[in-house]
mmCIF file of C-alpha atoms in Angstrom:
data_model
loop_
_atom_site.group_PDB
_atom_site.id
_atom_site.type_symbol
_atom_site.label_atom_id
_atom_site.label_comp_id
_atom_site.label_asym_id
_atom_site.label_seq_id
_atom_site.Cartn_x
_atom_site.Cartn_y
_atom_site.Cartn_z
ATOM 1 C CA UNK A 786 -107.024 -89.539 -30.033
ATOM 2 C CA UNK A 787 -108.492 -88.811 -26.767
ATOM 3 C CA UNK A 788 -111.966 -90.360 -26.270
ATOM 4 C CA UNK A 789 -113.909 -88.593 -23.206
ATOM 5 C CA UNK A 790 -116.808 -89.965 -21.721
ATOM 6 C CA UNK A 791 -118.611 -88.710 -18.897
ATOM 7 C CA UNK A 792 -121.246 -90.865 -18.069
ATOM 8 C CA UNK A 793 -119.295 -94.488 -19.240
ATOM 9 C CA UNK A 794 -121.669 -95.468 -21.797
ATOM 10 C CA UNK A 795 -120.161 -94.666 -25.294
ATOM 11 C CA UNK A 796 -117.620 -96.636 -25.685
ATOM 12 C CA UNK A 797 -118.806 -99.158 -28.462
ATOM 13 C CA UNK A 798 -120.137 -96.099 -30.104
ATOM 14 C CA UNK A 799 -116.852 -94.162 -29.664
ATOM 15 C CA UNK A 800 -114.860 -97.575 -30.915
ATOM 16 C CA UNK A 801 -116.925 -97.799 -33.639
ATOM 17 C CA UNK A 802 -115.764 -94.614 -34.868
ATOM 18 C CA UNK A 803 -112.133 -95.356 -34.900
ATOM 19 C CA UNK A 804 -113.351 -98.108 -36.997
ATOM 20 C CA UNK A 805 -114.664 -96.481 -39.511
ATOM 21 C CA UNK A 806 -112.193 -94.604 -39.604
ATOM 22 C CA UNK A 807 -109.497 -96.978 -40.098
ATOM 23 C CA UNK A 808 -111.744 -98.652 -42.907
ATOM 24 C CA UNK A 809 -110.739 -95.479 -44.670
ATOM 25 C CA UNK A 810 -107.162 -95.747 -44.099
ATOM 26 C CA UNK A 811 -106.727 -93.693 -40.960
ATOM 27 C CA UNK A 812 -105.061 -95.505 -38.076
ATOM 28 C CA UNK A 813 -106.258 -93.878 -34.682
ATOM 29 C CA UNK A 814 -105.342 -95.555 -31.414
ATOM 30 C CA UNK A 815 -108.339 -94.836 -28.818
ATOM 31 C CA UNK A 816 -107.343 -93.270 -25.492
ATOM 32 C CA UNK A 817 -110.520 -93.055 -22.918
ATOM 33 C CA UNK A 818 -109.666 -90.469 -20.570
ATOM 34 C CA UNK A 819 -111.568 -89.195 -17.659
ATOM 35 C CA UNK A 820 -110.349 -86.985 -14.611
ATOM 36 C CA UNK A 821 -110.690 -86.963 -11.198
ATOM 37 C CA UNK A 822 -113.075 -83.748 -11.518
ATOM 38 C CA UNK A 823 -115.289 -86.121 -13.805
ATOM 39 C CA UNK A 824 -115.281 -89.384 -11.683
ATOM 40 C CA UNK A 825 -116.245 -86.980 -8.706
ATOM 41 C CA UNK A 826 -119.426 -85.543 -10.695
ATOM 42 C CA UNK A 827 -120.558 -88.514 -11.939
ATOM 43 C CA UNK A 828 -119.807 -90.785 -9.598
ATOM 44 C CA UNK A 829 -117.771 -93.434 -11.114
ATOM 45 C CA UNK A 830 -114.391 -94.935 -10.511
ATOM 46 C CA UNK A 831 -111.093 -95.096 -12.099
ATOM 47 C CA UNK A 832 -111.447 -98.715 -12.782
ATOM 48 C CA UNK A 833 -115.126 -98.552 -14.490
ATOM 49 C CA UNK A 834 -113.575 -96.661 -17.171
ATOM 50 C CA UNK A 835 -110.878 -99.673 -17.979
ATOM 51 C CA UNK A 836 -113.685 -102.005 -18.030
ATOM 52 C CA UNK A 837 -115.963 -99.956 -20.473
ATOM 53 C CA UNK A 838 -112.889 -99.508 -22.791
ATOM 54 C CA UNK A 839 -111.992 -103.257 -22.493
ATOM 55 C CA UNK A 840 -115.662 -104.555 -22.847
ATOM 56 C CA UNK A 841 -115.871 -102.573 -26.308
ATOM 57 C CA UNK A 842 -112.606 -103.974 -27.387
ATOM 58 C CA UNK A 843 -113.597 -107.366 -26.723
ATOM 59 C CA UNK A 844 -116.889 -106.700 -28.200
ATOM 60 C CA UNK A 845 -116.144 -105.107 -31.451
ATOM 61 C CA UNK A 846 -113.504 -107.341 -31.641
ATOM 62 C CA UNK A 847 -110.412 -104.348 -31.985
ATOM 63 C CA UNK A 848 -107.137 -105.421 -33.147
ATOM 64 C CA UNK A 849 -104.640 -102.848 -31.857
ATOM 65 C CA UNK A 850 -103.139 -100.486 -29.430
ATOM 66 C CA UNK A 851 -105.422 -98.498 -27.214
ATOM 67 C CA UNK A 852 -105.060 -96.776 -23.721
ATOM 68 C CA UNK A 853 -107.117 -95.886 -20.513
ATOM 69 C CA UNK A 854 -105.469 -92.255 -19.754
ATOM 70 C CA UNK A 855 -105.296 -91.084 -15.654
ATOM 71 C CA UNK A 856 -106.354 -87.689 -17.051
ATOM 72 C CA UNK A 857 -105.495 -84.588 -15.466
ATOM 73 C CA UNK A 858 -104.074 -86.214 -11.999
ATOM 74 C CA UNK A 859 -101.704 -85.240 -9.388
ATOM 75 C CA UNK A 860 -99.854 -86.397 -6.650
ATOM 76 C CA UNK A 861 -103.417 -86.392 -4.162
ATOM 77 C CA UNK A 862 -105.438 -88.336 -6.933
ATOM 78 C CA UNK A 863 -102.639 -90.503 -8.996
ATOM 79 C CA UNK A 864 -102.917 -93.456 -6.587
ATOM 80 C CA UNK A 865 -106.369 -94.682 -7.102
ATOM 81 C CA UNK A 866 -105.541 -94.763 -10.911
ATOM 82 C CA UNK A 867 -102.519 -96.876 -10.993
ATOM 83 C CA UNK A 868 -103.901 -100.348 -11.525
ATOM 84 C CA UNK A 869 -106.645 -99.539 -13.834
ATOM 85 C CA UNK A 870 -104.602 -96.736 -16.179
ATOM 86 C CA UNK A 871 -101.802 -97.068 -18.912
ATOM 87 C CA UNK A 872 -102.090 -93.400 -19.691
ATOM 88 C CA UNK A 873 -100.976 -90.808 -17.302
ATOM 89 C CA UNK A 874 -101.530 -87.191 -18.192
ATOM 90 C CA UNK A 875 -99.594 -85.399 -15.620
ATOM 91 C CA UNK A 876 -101.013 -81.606 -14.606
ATOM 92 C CA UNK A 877 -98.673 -79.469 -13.082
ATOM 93 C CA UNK A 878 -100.708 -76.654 -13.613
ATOM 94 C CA UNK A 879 -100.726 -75.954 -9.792
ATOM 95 C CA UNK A 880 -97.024 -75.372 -9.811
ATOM 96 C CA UNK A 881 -96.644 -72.697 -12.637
ATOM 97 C CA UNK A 882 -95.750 -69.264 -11.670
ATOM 98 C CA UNK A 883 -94.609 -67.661 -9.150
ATOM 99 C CA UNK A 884 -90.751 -67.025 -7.551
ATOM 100 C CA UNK A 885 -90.042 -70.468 -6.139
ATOM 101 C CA UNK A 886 -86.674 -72.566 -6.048
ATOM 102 C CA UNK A 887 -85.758 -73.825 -9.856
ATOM 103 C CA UNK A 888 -84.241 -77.217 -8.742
ATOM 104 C CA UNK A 889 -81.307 -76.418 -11.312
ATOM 105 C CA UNK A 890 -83.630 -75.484 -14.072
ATOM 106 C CA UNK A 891 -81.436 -72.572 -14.949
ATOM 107 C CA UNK A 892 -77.217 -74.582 -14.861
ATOM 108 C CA UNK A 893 -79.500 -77.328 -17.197
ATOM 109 C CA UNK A 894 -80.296 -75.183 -19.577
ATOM 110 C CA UNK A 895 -78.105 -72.415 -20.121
ATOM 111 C CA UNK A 896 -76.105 -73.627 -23.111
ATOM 112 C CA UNK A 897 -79.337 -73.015 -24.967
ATOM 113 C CA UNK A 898 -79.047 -69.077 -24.604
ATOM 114 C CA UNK A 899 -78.351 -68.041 -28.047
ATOM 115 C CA UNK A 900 -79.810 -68.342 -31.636
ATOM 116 C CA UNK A 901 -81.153 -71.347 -32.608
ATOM 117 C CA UNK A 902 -82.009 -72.442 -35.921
ATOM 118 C CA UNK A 903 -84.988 -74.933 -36.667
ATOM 119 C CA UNK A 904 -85.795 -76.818 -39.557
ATOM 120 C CA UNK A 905 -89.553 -75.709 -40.573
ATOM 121 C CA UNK A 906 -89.216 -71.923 -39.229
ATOM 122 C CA UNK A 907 -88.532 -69.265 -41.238
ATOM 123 C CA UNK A 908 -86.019 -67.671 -38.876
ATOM 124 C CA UNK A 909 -84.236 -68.380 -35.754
ATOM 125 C CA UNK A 910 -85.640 -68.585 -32.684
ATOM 126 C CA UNK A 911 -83.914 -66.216 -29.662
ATOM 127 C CA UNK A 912 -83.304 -67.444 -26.523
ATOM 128 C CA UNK A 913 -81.952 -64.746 -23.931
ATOM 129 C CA UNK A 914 -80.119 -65.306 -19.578
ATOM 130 C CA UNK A 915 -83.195 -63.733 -19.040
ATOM 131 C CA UNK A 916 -85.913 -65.364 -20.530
ATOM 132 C CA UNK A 917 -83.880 -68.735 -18.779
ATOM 133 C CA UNK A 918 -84.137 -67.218 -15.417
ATOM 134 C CA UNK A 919 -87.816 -66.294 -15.895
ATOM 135 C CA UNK A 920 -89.070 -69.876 -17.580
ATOM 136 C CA UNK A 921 -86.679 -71.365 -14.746
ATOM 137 C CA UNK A 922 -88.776 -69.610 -11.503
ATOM 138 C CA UNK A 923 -92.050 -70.214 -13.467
ATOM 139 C CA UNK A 924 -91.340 -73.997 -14.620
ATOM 140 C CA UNK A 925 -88.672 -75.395 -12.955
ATOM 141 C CA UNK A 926 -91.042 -76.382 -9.529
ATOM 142 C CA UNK A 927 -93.964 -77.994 -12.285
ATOM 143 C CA UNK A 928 -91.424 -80.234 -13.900
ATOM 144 C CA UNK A 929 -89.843 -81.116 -10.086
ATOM 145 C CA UNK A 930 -93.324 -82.152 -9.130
ATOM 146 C CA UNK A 931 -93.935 -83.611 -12.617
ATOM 147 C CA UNK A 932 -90.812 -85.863 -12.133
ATOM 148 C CA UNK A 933 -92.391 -87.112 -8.542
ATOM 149 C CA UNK A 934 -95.368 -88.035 -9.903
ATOM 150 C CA UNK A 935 -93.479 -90.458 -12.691
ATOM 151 C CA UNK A 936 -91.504 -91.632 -10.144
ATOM 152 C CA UNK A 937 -94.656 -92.738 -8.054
ATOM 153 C CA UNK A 938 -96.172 -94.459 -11.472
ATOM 154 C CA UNK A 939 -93.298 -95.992 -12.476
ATOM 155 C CA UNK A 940 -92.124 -97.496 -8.778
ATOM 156 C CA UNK A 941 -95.882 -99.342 -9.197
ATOM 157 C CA UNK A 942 -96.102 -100.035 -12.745
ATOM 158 C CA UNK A 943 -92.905 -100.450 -13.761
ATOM 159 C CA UNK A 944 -90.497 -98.527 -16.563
ATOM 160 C CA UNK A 945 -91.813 -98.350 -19.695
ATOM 161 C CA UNK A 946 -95.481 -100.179 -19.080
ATOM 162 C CA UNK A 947 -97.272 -97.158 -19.528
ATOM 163 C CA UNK A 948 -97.058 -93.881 -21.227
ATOM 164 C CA UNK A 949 -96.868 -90.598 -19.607
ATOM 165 C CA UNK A 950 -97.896 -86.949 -20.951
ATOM 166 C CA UNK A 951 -97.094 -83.725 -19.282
ATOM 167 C CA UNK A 952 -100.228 -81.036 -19.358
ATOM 168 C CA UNK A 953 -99.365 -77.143 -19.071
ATOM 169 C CA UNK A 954 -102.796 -76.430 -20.611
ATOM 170 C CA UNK A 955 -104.885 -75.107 -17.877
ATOM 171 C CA UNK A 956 -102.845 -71.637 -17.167
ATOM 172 C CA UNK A 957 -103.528 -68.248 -17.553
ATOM 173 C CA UNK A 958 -100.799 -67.913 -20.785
ATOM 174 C CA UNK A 959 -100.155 -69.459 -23.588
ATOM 175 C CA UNK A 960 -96.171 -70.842 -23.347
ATOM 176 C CA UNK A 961 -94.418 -70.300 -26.489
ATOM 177 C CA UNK A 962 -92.175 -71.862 -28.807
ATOM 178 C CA UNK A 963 -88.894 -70.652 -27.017
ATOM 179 C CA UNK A 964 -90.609 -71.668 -23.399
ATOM 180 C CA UNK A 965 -91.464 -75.372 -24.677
ATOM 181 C CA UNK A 966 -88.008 -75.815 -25.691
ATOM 182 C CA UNK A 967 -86.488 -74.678 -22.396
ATOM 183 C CA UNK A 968 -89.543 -77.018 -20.876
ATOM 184 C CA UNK A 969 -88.750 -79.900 -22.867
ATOM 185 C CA UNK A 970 -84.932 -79.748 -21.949
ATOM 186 C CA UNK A 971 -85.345 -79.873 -18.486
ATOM 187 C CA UNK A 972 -88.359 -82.692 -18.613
ATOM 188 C CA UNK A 973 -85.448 -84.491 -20.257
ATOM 189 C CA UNK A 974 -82.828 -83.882 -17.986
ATOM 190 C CA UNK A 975 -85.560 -84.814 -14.994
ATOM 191 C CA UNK A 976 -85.636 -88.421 -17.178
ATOM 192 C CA UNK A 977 -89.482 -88.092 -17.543
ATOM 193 C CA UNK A 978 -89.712 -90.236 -20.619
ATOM 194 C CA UNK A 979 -92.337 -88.465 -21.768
ATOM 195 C CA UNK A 980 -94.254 -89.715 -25.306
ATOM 196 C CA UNK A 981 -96.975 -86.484 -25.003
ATOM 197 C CA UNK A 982 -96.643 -82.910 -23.772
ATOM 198 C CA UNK A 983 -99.906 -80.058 -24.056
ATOM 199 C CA UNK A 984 -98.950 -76.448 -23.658
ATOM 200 C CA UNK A 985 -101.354 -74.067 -23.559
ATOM 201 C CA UNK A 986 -102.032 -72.386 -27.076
ATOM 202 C CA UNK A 987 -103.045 -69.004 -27.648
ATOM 203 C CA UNK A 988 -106.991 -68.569 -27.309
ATOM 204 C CA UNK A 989 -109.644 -70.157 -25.914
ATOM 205 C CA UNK A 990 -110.580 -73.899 -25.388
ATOM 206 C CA UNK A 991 -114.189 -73.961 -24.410
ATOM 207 C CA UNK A 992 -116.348 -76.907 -23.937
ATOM 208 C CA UNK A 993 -119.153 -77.392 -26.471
ATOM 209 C CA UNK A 994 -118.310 -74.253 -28.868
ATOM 210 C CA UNK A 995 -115.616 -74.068 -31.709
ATOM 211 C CA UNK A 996 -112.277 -72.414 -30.726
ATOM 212 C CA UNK A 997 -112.393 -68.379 -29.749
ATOM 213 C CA UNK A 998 -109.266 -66.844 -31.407
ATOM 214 C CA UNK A 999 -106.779 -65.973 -33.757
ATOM 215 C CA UNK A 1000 -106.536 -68.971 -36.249
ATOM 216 C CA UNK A 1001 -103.231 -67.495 -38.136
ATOM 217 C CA UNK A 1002 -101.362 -67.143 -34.485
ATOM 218 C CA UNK A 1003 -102.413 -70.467 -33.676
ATOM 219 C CA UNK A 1004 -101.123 -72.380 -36.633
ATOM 220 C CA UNK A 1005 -97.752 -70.420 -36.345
ATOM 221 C CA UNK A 1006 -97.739 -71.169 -32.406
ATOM 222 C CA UNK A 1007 -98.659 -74.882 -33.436
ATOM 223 C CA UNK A 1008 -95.626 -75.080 -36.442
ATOM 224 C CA UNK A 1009 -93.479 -73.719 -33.857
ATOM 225 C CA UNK A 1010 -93.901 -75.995 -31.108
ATOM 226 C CA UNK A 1011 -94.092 -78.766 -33.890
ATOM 227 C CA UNK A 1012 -90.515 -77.662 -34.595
ATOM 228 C CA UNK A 1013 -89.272 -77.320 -31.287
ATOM 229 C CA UNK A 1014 -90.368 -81.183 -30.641
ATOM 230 C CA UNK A 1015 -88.555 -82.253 -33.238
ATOM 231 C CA UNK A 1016 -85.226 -80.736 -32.172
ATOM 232 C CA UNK A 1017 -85.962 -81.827 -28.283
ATOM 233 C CA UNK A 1018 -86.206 -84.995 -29.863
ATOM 234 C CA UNK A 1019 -82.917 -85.218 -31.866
ATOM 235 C CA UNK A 1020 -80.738 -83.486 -29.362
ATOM 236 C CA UNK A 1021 -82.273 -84.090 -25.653
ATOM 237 C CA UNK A 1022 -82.745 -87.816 -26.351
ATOM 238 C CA UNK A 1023 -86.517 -87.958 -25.626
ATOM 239 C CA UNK A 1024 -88.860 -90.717 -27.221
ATOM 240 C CA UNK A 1025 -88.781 -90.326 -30.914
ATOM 241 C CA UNK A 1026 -92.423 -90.520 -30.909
ATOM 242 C CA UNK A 1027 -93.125 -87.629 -28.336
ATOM 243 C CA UNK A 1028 -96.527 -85.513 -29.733
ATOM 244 C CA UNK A 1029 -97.844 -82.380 -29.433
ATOM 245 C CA UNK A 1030 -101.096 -82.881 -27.595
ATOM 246 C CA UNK A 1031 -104.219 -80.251 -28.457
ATOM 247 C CA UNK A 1032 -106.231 -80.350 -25.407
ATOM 248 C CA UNK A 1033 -109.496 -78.989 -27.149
ATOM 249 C CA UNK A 1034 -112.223 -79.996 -24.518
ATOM 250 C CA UNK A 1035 -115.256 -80.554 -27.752
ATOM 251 C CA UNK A 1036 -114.924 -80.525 -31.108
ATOM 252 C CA UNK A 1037 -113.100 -77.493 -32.694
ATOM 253 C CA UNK A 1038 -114.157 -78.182 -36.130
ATOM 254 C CA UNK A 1039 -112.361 -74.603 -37.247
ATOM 255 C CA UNK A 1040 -108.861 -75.879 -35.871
ATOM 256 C CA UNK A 1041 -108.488 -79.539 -37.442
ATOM 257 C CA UNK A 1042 -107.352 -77.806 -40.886
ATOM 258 C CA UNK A 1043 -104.261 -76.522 -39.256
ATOM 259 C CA UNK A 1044 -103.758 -79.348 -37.251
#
């Protein structure tokens, strides 16, 4: 679970929570996240969130996992994280859209064109040449530059030392079930190992307000994409514990039922 704090002074308070929660039986692992937008408001640094996460570890004494999440960064801001981060959260949002080169997105994935049946969904889901070629010129240059930025983390850090989550949140459309798949294929062809991925869902994620939209078309968006992770995971040979990150921004009290 994602803790975000802007000004770096709640994390005991934020620690404490996971706490508590775990005294009722509900294992969380903390990830503090801040972006480069944030650090360049409030004028802190990458490396003043690891030590406010760390100090309230040692404090409260916290035995288990937890993370300090790069959040949001790209190739012109994923340096200065490196050596304080164990989190990456990609954005390609930049590189959606448009008619650009598909760096083979379309020969990787065209033996998914068809019907495809998957467990949880009450019927197939459809996958047309077409709708290849379109996710292909609207994807295939995000996941190119996606695969970059891994390789840049990874030559510093090391394989497998930290984990890495692609975001496709910030967009102007929601991607759908049939879109992630496609997405997911070629993220594992590119050998991102990726353990997180956050498409955008169907209506609105605003900052301090419950979510704006259609609650029934988001749960059947969010069983969808639930389904589609599954199969990427059985038959593209990504992490078995890849997730389906909800990028809410605040509380979305309204949403956590479905979830």
């Amino acid at each position: 679970m994602g803790a975000g704090d802007r000004f770096g002074r709640q994390g005991a308070a934020q620690l404490e929570a996971f706490i508590r929660a775990r005294s009722q039986g509900i294992d969380v692992t903390p990830v503090w996240n801040k972006s480069h937008r944030e650090h360049s408001i409030t004028g802190t640094v990458p490396e003043s969130v690891r030590k406010e996460a760390d100090d309230a570890v040692r404090d409260l004494r916290w035995v288990g996992p937890y993370f300090v999440d790069a959040d949001h960064i790209r190739m012109d801001t994923v340096d200065a994280y490196v050596t304080s981060s164990d989190f990456f959260t990609i954005d390609v949002a930049d590189h959606i859209g448009g008619n650009r080169p598909d760096f083979g997105f379309t020969s990787n994935v065209a033996h998914l064109a068809g019907e495809l049946e998957l467990p949880g969904l009450p019927s197939p889901i459809s996958i047309a040449m077409e709708d290849i070629q379109h996710v292909a010129a609207a994807y295939g240059p995000a996941i190119h530059r996606a695969s970059r930025i891994y390789e840049r983390i990874a030559s510093a850090k090391g394989t497998g030392n930290f984990v890495v989550e692609v975001s496709m949140d910030e967009t102007d459309a929601p991607q759908s079930p049939e879109e992630l798949l496609l997405i997911l294929a070629t993220i594992a062809h590119a050998e991102i190992p990726i353990q997180t991925i956050a498409p955008k869902f169907v209506g609105r994620f605003n900052k301090g307000v419950d979510y704006v939209g259609d609650i029934d078309a988001f749960a059947r968006e969010f069983e969808g994409d639930l389904a589609v992770i599954a199969y990427a995971v059985e038959n593209f040979g990504l992490p078995r514990n890849l997730k389906l990150s909800v990028h809410t921004g605040s509380d979305k009290f309204s949403l956590y039922p479905v979830m």
